[in-house]
Short mmCIF file of C-alpha atoms and ligand atoms in Angstrom, two decimals:
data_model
loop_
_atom_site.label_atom_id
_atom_site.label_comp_id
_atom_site.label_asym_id
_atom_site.label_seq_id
_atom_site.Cartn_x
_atom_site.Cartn_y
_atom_site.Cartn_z
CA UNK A 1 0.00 0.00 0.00
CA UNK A 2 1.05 3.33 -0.62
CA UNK A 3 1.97 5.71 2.28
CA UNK A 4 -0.28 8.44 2.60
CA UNK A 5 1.33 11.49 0.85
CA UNK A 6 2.09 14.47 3.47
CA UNK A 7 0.76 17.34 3.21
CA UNK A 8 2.87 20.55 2.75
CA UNK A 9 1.46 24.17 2.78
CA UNK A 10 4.17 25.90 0.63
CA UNK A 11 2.28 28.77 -0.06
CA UNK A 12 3.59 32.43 1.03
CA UNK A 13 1.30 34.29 3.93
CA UNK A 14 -0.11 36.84 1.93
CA UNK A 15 -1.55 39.84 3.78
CA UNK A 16 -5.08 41.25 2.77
CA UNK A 17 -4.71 43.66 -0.17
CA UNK A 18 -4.48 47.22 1.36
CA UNK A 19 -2.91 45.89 4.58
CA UNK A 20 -0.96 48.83 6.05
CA UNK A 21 3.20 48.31 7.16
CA UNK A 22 4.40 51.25 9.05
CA UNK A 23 6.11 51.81 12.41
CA UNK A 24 5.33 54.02 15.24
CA UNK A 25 7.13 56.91 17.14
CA UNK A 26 5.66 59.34 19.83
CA UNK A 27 7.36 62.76 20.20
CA UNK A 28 8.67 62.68 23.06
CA UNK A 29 10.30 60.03 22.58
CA UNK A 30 11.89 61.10 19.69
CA UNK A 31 11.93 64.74 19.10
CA UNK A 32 14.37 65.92 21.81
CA UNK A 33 14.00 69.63 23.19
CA UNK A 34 10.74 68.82 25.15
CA UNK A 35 11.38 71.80 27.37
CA UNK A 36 7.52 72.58 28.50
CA UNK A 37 6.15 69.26 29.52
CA UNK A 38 6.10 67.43 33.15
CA UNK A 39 8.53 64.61 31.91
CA UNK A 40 10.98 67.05 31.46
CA UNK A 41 10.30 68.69 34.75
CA UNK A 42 10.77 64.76 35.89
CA UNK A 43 13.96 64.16 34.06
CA UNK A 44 15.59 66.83 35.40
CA UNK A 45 16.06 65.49 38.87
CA UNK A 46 16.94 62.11 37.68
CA UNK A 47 20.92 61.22 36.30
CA UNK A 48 21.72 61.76 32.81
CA UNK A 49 21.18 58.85 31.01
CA UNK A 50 17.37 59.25 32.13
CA UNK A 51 17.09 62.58 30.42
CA UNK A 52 15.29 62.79 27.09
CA UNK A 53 17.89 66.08 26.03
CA UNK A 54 18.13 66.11 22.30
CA UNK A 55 16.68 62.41 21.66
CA UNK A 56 17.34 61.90 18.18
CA UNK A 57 16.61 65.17 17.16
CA UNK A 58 13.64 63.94 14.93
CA UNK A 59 12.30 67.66 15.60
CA UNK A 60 14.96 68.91 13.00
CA UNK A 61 15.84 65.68 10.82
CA UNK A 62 12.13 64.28 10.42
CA UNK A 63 13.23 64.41 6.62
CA UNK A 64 15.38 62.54 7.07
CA UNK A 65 13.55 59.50 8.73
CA UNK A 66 10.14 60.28 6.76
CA UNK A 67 12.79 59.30 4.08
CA UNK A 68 14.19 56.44 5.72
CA UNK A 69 10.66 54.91 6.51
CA UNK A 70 9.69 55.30 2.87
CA UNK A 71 13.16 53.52 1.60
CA UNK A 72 11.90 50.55 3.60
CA UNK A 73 8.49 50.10 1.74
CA UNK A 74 6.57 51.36 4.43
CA UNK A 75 3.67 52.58 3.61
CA UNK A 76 2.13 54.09 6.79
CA UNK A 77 3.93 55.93 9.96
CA UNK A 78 2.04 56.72 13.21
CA UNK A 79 3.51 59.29 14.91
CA UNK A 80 2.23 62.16 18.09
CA UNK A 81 2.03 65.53 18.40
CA UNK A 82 3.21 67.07 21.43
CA UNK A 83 0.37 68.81 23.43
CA UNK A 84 3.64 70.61 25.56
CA UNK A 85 4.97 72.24 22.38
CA UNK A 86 1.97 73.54 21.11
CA UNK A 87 0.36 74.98 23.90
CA UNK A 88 3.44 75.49 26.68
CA UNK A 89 1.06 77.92 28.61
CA UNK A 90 -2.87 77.66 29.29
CA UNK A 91 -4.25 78.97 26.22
CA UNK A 92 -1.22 80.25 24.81
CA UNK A 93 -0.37 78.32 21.59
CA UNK A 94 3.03 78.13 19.68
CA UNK A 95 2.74 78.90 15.97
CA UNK A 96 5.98 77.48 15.04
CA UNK A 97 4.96 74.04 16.77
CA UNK A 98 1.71 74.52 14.68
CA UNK A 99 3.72 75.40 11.74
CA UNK A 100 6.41 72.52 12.32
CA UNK A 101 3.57 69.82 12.48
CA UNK A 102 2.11 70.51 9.25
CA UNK A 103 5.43 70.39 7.53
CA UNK A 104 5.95 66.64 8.81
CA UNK A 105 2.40 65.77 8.76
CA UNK A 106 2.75 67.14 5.03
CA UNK A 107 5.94 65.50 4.00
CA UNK A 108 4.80 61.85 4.95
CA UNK A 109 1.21 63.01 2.90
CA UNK A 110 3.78 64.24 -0.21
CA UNK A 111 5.03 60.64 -0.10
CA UNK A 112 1.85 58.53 -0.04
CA UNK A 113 1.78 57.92 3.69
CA UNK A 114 -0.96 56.88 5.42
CA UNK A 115 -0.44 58.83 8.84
CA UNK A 116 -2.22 57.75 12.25
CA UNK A 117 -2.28 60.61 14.59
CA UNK A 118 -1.70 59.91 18.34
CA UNK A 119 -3.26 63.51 20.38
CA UNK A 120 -1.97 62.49 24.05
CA UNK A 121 1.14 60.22 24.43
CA UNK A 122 2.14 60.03 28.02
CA UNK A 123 3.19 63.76 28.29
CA UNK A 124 1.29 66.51 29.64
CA UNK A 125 2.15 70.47 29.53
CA UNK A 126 3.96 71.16 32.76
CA UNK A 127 0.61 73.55 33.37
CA UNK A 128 -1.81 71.02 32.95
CA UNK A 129 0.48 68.63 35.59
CA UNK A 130 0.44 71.98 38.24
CA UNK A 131 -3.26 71.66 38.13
CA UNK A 132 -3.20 67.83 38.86
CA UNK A 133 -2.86 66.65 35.14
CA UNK A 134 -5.29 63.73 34.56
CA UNK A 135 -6.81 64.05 38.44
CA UNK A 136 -8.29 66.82 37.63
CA UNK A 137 -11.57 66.36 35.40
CA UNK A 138 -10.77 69.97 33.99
CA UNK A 139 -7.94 68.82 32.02
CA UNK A 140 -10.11 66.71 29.69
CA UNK A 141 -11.64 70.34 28.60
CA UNK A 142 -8.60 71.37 28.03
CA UNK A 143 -7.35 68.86 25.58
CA UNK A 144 -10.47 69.52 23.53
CA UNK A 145 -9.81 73.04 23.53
CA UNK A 146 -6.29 71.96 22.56
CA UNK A 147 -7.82 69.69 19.70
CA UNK A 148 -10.54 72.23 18.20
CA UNK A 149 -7.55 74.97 17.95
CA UNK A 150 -5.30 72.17 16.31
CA UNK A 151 -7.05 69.68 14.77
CA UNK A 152 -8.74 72.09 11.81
CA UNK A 153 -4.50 73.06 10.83
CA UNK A 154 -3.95 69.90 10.35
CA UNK A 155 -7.28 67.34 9.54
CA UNK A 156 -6.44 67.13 5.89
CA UNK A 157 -3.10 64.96 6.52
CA UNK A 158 -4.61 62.48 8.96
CA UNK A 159 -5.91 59.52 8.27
CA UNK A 160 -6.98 58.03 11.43
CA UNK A 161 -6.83 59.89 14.98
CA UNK A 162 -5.62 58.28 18.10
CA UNK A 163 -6.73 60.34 20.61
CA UNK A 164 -4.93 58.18 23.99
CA UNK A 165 -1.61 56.15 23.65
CA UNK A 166 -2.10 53.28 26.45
CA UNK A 167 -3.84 54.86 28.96
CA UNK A 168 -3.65 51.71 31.34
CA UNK A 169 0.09 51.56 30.81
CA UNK A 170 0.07 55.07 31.92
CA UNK A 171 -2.00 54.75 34.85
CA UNK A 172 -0.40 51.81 36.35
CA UNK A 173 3.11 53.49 35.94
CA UNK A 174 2.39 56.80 37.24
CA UNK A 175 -0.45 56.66 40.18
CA UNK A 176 0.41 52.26 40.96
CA UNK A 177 3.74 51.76 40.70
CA UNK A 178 4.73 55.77 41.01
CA UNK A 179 7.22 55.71 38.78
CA UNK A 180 6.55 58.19 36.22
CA UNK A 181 5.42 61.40 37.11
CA UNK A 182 3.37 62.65 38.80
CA UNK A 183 4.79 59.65 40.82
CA UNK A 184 1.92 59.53 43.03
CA UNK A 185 1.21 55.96 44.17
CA UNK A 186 -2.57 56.25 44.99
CA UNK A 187 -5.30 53.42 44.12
CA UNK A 188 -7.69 56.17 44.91
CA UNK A 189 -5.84 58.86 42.55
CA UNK A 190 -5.39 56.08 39.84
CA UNK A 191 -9.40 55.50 39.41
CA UNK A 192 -10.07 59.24 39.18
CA UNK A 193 -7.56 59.01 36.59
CA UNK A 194 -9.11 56.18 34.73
CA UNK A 195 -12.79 57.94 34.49
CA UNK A 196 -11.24 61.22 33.43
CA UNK A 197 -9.23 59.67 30.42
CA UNK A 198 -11.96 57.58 29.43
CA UNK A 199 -14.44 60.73 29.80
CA UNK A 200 -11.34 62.55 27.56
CA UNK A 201 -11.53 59.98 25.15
CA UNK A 202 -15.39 60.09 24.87
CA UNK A 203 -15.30 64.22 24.18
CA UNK A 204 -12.22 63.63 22.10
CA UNK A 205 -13.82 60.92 19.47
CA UNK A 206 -17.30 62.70 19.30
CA UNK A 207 -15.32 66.23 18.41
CA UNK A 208 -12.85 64.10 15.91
CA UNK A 209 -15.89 61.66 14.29
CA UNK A 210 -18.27 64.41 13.95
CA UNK A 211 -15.83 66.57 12.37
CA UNK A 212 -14.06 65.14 9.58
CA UNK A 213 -15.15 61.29 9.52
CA UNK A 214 -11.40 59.90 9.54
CA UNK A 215 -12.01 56.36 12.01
CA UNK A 216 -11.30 57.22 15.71
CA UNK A 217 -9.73 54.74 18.30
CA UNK A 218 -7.31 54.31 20.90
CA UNK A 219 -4.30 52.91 21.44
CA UNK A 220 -4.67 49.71 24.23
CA UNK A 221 -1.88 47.64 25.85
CA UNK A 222 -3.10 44.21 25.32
CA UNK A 223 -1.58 41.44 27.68
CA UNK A 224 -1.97 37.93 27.34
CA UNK A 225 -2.40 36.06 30.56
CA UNK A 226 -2.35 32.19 30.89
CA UNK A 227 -2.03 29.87 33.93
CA UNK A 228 0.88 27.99 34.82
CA UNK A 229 0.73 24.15 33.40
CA UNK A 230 -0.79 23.48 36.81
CA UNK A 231 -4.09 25.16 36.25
CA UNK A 232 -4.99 25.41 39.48
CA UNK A 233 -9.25 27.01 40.26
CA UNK A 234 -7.29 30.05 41.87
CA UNK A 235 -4.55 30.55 38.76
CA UNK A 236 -7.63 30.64 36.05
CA UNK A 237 -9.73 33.13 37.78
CA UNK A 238 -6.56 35.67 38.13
CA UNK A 239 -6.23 35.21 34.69
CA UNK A 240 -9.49 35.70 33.79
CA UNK A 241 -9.85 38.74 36.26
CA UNK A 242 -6.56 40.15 34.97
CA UNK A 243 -8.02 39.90 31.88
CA UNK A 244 -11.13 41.85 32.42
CA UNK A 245 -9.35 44.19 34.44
CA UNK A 246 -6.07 45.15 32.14
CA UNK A 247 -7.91 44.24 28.57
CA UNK A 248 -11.03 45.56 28.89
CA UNK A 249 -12.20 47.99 31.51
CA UNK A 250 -11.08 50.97 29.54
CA UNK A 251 -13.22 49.82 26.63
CA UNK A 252 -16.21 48.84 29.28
CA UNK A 253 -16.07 52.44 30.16
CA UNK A 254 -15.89 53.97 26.72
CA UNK A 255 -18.12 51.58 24.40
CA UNK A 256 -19.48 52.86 21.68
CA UNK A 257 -16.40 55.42 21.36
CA UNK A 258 -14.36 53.68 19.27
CA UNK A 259 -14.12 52.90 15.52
CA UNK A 260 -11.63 50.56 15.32
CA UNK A 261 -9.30 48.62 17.65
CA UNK A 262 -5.76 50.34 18.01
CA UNK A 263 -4.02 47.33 19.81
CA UNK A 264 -0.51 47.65 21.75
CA UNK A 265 0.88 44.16 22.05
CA UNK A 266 4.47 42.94 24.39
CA UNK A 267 3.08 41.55 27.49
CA UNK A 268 2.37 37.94 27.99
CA UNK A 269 1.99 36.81 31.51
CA UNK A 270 1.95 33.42 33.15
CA UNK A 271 0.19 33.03 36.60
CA UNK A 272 2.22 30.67 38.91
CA UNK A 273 0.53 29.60 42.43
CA UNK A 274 3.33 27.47 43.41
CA UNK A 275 2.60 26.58 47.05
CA UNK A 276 1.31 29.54 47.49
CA UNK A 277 -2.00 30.76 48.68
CA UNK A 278 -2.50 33.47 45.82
CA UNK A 279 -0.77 33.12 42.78
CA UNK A 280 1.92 35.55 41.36
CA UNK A 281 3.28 35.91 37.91
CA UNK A 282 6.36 33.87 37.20
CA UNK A 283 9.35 36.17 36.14
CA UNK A 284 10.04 34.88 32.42
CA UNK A 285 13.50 35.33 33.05
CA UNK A 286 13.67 32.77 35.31
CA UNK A 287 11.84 29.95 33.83
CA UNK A 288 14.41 30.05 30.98
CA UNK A 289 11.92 31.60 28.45
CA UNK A 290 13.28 33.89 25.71
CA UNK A 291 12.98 37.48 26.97
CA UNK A 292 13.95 40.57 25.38
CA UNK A 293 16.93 42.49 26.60
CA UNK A 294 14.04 44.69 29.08
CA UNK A 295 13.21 41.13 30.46
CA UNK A 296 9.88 41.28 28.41
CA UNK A 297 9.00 37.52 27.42
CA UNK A 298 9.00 36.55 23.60
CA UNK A 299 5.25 34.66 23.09
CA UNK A 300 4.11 35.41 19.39
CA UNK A 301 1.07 33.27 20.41
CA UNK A 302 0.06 35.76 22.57
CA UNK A 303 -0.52 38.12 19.83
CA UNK A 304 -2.99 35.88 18.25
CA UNK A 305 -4.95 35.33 21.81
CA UNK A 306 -5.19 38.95 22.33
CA UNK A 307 -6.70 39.84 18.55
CA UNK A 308 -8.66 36.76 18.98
CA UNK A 309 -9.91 37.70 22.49
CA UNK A 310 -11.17 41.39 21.48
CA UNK A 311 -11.79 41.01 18.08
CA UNK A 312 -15.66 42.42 17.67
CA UNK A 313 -15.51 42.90 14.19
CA UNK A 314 -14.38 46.38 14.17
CA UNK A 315 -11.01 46.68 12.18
CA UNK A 316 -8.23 45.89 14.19
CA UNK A 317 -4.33 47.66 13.90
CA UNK A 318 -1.74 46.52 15.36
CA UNK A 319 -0.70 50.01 16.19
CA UNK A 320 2.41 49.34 18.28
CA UNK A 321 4.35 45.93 18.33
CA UNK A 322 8.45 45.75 18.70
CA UNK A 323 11.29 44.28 20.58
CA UNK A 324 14.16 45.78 22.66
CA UNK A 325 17.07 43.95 21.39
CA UNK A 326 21.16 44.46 20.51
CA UNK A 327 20.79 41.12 19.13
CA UNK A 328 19.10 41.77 15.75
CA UNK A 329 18.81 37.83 14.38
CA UNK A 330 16.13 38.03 17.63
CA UNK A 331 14.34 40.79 16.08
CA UNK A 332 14.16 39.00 12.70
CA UNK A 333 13.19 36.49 14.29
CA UNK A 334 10.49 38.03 16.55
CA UNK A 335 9.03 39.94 13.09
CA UNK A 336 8.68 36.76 11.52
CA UNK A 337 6.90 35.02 14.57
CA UNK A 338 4.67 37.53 15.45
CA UNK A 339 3.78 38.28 12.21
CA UNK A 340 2.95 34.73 11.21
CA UNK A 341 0.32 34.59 14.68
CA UNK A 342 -0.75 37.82 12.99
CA UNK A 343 -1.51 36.33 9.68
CA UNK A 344 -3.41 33.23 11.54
CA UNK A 345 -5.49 35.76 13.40
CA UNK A 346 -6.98 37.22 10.04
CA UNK A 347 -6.53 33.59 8.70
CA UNK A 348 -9.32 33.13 11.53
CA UNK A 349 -11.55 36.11 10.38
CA UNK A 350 -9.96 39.04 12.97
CA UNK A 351 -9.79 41.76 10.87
CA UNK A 352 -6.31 42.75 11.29
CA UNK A 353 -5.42 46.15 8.96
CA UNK A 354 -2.23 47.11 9.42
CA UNK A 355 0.79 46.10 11.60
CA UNK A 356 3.29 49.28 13.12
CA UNK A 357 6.22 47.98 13.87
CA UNK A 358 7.45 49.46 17.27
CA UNK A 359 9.40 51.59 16.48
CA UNK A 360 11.31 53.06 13.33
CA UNK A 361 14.26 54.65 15.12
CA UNK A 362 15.78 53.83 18.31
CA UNK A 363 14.07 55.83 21.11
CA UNK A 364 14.17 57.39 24.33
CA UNK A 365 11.91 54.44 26.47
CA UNK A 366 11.44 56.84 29.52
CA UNK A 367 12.13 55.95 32.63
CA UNK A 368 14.72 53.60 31.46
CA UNK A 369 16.28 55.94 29.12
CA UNK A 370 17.91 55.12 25.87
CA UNK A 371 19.40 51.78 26.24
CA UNK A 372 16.77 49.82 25.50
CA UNK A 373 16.68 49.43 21.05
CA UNK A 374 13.20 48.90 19.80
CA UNK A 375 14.72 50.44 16.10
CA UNK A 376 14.81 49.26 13.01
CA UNK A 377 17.67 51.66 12.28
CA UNK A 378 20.54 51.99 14.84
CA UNK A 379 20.47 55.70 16.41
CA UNK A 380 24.40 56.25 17.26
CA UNK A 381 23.51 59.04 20.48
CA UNK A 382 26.76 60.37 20.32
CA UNK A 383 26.29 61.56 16.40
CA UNK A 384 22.85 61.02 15.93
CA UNK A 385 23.92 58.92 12.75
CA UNK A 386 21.25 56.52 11.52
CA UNK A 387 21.99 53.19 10.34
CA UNK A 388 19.85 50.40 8.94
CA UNK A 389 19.70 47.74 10.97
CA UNK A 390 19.48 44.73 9.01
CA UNK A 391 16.10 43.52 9.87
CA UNK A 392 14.76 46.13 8.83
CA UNK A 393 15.26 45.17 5.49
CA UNK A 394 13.57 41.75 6.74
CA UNK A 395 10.51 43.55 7.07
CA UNK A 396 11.03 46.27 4.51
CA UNK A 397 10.89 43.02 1.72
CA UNK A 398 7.95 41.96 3.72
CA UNK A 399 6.11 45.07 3.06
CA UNK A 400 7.35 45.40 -0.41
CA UNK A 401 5.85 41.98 -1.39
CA UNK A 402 3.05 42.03 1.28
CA UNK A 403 3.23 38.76 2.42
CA UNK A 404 6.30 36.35 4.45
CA UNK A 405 7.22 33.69 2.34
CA UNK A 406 6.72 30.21 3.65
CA UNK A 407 10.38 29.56 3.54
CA UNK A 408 11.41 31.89 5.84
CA UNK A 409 8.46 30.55 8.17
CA UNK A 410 10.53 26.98 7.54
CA UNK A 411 14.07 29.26 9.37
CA UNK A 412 11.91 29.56 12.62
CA UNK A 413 13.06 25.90 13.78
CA UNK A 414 16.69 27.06 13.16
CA UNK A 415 18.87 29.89 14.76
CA UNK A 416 18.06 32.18 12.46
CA UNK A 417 20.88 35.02 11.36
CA UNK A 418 19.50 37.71 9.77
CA UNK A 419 22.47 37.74 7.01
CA UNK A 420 20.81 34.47 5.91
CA UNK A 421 17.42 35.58 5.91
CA UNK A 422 18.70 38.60 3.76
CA UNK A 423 20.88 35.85 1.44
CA UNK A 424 17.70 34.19 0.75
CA UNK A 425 15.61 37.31 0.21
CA UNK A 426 18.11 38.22 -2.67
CA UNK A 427 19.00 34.73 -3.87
CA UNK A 428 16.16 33.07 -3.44
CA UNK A 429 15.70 29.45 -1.31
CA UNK A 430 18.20 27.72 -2.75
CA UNK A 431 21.22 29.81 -1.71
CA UNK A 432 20.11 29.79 1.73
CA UNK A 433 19.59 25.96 1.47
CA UNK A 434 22.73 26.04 0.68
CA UNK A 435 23.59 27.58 3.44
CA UNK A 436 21.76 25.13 5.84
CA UNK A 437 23.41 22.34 4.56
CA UNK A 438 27.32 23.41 4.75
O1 IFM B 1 8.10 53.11 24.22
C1 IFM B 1 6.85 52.61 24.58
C2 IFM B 1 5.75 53.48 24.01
O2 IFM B 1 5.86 54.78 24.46
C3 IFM B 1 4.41 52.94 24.44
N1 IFM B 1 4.28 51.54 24.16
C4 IFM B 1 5.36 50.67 24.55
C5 IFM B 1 6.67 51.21 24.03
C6 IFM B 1 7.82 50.26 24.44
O3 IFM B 1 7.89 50.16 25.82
#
């Protein structure tokens, strides 16, 4: 009898027609010169190497990466505006800043961008934080006055309007752990917070929808939680109350407000009980899994829970997604991976968009400064000299073609060296089988 022939999928992981490839950036993170805003006032009594200072001086050479992003076949760029610059006293607002904005918003429109717009990224005006930034419901009025005296300048180069970058990252950093400023570790002060961003939000999308009918949305931090291979009753209800809690209450609160899913995606988290009465979550690090160099655990699948877990058939972007790593085969490797789970999430029927790699350039990652490298192109802080890295050419031929081809899914069981990847991109399979069998 004759064996039953095996079936091979050989086929390339084409992306829906119109899917959009871009990376993301926020300005403070990138601009340098943030003079005005309350993580400056913050830096400043922290060392050096936790000051933001010139960054990498995006503010003067966004040419220069709007050029670089559209080298790599990118074809969208999210990107903030910095509420500090524009309006550095109550009511008082910058024309230059103005001015400044519309040139990059422009040049990325000049070059067949599409451009997501993030409104509120972490920093507030130093005034705003003297009043009690986000404790204070008044500051929500105040970034729609900020909006209606921006928004009209520059409407006709966005294509989609974030108005809040993460706003349970931010909460949990500044008002639970107290780390970044206002560094006020209050549960008390951290659900005031929570209503007043997701009241923001609420004035923010019916002012943006109403207006101009570009799709409104946020940007969420999406963590996937599992249970330890124990599965204990009391392991499966943290992660199903963690779950509610980090995923979804800031959606709960603003339903309705949203039209489409801007989805933030690094965290996966395993609960351990362990002999223990309640159950904590297991440091990756120390089970051996691979982490990036921030300690962050590498679990593509993860990506695919969390799309699968919110999808509601709105239309989904992955609007931030990246890896802190000196070791760029890893970040090859970690496009590929999470790209694939993000392929098997449409292949499923989420409707995944568009994918923003996290993040073009190297960056300043607050609070721990600017070792950690999320870039796709090396920032050298000493010149300010940007170099490709060479995975970014991974995913530059990735956009180009949109699709991964199924050999390089076949590299994922193998170390994979991004010089290899790039041999096969330009030689095709067989040079790189070649390469597999020396
Ligand atoms: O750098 C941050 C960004 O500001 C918000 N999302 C996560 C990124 C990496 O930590």
């Amino acid at each position: 009898m004759e064996p039953p022939k095996e079936q091979h999928d050989h086929g390339p992981l084409k992306f829906p027609e119109g899917f959009l490839w871009g990376s993301a950036s926020s300005a403070h993170q990138v601009e340098g010169g943030n003079v005005n805003s309350d993580w400056w006032e913050w830096e400043q009594k922290h060392s050096e190497e936790k000051r933001s200072g010139d960054a990498t001086d995006q503010y003067n050479r966004f040419e220069e990466d709007i050029t670089l992003a559209q080298n790599l076949n990118l074809n969208s760029q999210r990107l903030s505006i910095e509420w500090a610059r524009i309006e550095p006293k109550p009511g008082i607002y910058d024309e230059t800043a103005i001015i400044h904005y519309k040139q990059v918003l422009k040049s990325l429109k000049d070059k067949h961008f599409k451009v997501m717009l993030t409104l509120w990224h972490f920093t507030l005006p130093q005034w705003v934080s003297d009043i009690g930034g986000w404790e204070n419901p008044l500051t929500g009025e105040y970034f729609v006055r900020f909006l209606k005296r921006v928004v009209p300048e520059i409407d006709r180069f966005v294509d989609f309007w974030v108005t809040l970058n993460e706003p349970g990252v931010y909460i949990f950093m500044a008002y639970l752990e107290g780390v970044w400023p206002p560094q006020k570790k209050s549960r008390t002060r951290a659900l005031y917070v929570l209503w007043n961003l997701a009241q923001a939000h609420k004035k923010a999308y019916q002012y943006l929808h109403l207006r101009g009918g570009k799709p409104v949305g946020i940007a969420q931090n999406l963590q996937s939680y599992h249970s330890s291979h124990k599965h204990s009753l009391i392991e499966l209800f943290s992660v199903y109350f963690s779950d509610i809690i980090a995923n979804h209450t800031f959606y709960n609160l603003t339903g309705g407000c949203h039209d489409f899913l801007g989805i933030n995606y690094y965290f996966h988290r395993r609960f351990n009980r362990n002999k223990r009465l309640f159950p904590t979550i297991e440091e990756a690090e120390n089970q051996h899994r691979e982490v990036s160099d921030l300690g962050w655990e590498i679990f593509p699948e993860g990506i695919f829970d969390v799309l699968e877990d919110i999808s509601n058939h709105k239309p989904i972007y992955i609007t931030e997604c990246g890896i802190a790593s000196t070791n760029d085969d890893r970040r090859t490797r970690f496009l590929i991976q999470y790209l694939s789970e993000v392929y098997r999430a449409i292949g499923s029927g989420v409707r995944v968009k568009g994918f923003f790699y996290w993040s073009l350039t190297d960056n300043f990652e607050w609070h721990e400064g600017f070792a950690p490298r999320f870039g796709l192109v090396e920032i050298d802080y000493k010149t300010l000299k940007r170099t490709i890295r060479p995975s970014a050419y991974v995913y530059s031929e990735i956009a180009k073609h949109n699709k991964i081809p199924h050999s390089l899914l076949r590299l994922l069981g193998h170390t994979i060296r991004v010089e290899e990847v790039l041999c096969y991109m330009h030689d095709g399979p067989k040079a790189l089988c070649e390469h597999f069998n020396d």
